[in-house]
mmCIF file of C-alpha atoms and ligand atoms in Angstrom:
data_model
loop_
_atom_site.group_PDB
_atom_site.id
_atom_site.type_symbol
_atom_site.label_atom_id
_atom_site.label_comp_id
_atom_site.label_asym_id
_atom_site.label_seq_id
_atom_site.Cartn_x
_atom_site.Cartn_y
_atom_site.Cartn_z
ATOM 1 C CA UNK A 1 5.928 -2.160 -1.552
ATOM 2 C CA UNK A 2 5.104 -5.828 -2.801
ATOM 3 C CA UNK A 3 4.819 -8.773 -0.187
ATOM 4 C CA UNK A 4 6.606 -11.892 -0.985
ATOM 5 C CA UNK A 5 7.541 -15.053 0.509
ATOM 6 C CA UNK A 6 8.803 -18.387 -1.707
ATOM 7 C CA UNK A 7 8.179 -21.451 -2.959
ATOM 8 C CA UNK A 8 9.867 -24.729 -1.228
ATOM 9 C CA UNK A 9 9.384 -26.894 -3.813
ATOM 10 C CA UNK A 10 10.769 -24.697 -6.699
ATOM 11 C CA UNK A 11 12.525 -21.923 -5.056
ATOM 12 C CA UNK A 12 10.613 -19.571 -6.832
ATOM 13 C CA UNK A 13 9.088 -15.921 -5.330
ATOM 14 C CA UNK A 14 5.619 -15.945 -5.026
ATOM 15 C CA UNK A 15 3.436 -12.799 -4.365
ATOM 16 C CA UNK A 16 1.395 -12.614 -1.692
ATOM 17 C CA UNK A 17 -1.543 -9.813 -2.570
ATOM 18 C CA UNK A 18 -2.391 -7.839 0.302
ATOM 19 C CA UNK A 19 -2.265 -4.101 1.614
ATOM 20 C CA UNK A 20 -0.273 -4.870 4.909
ATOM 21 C CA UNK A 21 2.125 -2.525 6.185
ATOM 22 C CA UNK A 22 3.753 -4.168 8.873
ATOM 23 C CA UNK A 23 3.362 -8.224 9.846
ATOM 24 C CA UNK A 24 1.172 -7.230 12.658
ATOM 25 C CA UNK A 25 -1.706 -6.054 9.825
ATOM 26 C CA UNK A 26 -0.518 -9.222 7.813
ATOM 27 C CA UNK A 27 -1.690 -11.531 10.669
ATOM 28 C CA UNK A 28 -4.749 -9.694 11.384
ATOM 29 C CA UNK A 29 -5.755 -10.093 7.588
ATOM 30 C CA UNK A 30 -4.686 -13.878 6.387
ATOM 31 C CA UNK A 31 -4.044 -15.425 9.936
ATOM 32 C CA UNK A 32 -0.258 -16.525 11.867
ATOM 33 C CA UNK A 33 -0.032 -18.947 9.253
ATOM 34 C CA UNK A 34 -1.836 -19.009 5.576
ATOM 35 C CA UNK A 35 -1.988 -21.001 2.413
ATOM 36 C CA UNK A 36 -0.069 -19.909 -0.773
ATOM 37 C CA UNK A 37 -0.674 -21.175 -3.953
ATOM 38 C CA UNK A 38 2.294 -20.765 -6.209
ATOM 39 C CA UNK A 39 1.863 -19.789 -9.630
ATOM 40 C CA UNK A 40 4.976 -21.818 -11.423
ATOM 41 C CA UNK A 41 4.753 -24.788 -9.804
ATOM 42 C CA UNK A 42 1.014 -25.287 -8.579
ATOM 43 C CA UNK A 43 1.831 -26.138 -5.262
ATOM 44 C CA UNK A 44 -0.048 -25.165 -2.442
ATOM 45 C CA UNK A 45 1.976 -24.804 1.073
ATOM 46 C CA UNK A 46 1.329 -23.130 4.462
ATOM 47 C CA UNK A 47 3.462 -19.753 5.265
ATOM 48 C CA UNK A 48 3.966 -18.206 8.558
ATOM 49 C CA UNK A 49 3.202 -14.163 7.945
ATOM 50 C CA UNK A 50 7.663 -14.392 9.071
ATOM 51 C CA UNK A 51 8.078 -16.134 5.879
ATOM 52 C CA UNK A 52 6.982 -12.795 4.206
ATOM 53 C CA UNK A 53 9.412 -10.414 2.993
ATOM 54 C CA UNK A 54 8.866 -6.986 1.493
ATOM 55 C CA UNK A 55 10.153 -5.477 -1.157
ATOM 56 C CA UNK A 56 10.327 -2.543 -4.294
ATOM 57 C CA UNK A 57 7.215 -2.183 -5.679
ATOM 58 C CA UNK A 58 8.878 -0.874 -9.162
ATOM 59 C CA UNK A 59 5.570 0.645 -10.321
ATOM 60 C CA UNK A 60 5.590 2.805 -7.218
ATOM 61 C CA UNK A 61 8.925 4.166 -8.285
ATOM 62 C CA UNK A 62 8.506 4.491 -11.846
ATOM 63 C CA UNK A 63 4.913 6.305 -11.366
ATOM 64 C CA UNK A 64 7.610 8.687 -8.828
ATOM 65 C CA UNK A 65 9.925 9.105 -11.805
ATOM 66 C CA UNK A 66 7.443 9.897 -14.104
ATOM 67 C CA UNK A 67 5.605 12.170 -11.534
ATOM 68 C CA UNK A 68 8.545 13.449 -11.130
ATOM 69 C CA UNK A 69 9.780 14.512 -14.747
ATOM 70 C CA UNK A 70 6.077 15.980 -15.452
ATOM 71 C CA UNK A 71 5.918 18.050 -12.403
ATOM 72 C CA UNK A 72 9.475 19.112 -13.291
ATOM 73 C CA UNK A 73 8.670 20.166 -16.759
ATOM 74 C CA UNK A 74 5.656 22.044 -15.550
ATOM 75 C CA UNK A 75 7.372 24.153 -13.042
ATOM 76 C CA UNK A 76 10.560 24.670 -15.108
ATOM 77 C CA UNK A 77 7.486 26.208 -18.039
ATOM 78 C CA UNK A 78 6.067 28.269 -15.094
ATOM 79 C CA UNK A 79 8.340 29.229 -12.331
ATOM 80 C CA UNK A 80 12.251 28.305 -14.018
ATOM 81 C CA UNK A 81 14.876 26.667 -12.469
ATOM 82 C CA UNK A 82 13.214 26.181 -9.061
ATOM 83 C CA UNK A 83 10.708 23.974 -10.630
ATOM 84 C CA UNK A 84 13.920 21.346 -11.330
ATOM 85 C CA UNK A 85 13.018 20.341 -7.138
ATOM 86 C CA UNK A 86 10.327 18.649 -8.355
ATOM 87 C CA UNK A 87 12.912 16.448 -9.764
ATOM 88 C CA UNK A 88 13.274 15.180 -5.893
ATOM 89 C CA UNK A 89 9.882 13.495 -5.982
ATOM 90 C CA UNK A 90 11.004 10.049 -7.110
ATOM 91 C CA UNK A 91 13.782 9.892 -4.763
ATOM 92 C CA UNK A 92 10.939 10.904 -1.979
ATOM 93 C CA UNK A 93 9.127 7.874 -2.949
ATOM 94 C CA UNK A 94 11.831 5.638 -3.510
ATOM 95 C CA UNK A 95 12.542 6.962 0.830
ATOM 96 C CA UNK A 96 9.019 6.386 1.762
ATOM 97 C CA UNK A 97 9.272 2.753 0.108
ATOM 98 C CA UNK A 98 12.533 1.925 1.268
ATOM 99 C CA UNK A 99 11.001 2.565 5.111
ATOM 100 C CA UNK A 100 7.809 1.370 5.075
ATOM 101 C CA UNK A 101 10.214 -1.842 3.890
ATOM 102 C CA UNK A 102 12.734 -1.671 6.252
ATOM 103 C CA UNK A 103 9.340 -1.700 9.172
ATOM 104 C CA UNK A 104 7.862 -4.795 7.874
ATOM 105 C CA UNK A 105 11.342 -6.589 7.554
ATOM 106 C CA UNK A 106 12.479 -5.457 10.960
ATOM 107 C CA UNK A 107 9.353 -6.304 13.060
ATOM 108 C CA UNK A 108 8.759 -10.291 13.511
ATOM 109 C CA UNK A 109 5.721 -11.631 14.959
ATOM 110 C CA UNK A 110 6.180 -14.304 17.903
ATOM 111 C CA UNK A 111 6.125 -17.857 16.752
HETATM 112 ZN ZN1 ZN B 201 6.653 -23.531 -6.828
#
């Protein structure tokens, strides 16, 4: 998943690089509250690790799909129609995304 939180003074996303899983981890790394810099308009403003949203990381899911269509290809070659599960690994990452998401929007740290 990508971490995100946006820009005041132009409304715009702006990513926030880190390997967090939940808030909690965010606060241990960068601190209750953190500077941003954001890219479009060069302003630099302070975030509370709240302000952080997760979302989709699309290259997870495409690196699933095409994991996905390889594996499926391979088995069909080797072992015939049950190899066409392997078709279920993109939808297995798009679940494991969707709750490691659904954690770090849920759980708020006190402010
Ligand atoms: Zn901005």
């Amino acid at each position: 998943m990508n971490l995100y939180t946006y820009c005041k003074s132009c409304k715009k996303d702006i990513k926030i690089k880190s390997q967090a899983d939940t808030r909690h981890d965010l606060q241990m790394e960068k601190g209750r509250e953190f500077k941003v810099n954001c890219l479009s308009c060069g302003s630099i403003e302070k975030k509370h690790v709240n302000d952080v949203k997760a979302e989709v990381n699309n290259k997870i899911i495409y690196f699933g799909i095409g994991l996905g269509v390889v594996a499926t290809i391979t088995l069909l070659y080797f072992y015939g129609a049950i190899g066409t599960l392997s078709g279920l690994i993109p939808i297995l990452f798009w679940r494991q995304q969707m709750s490691s998401i659904k954690s770090f929007n849920s759980f708020m740290v006190k402010r």
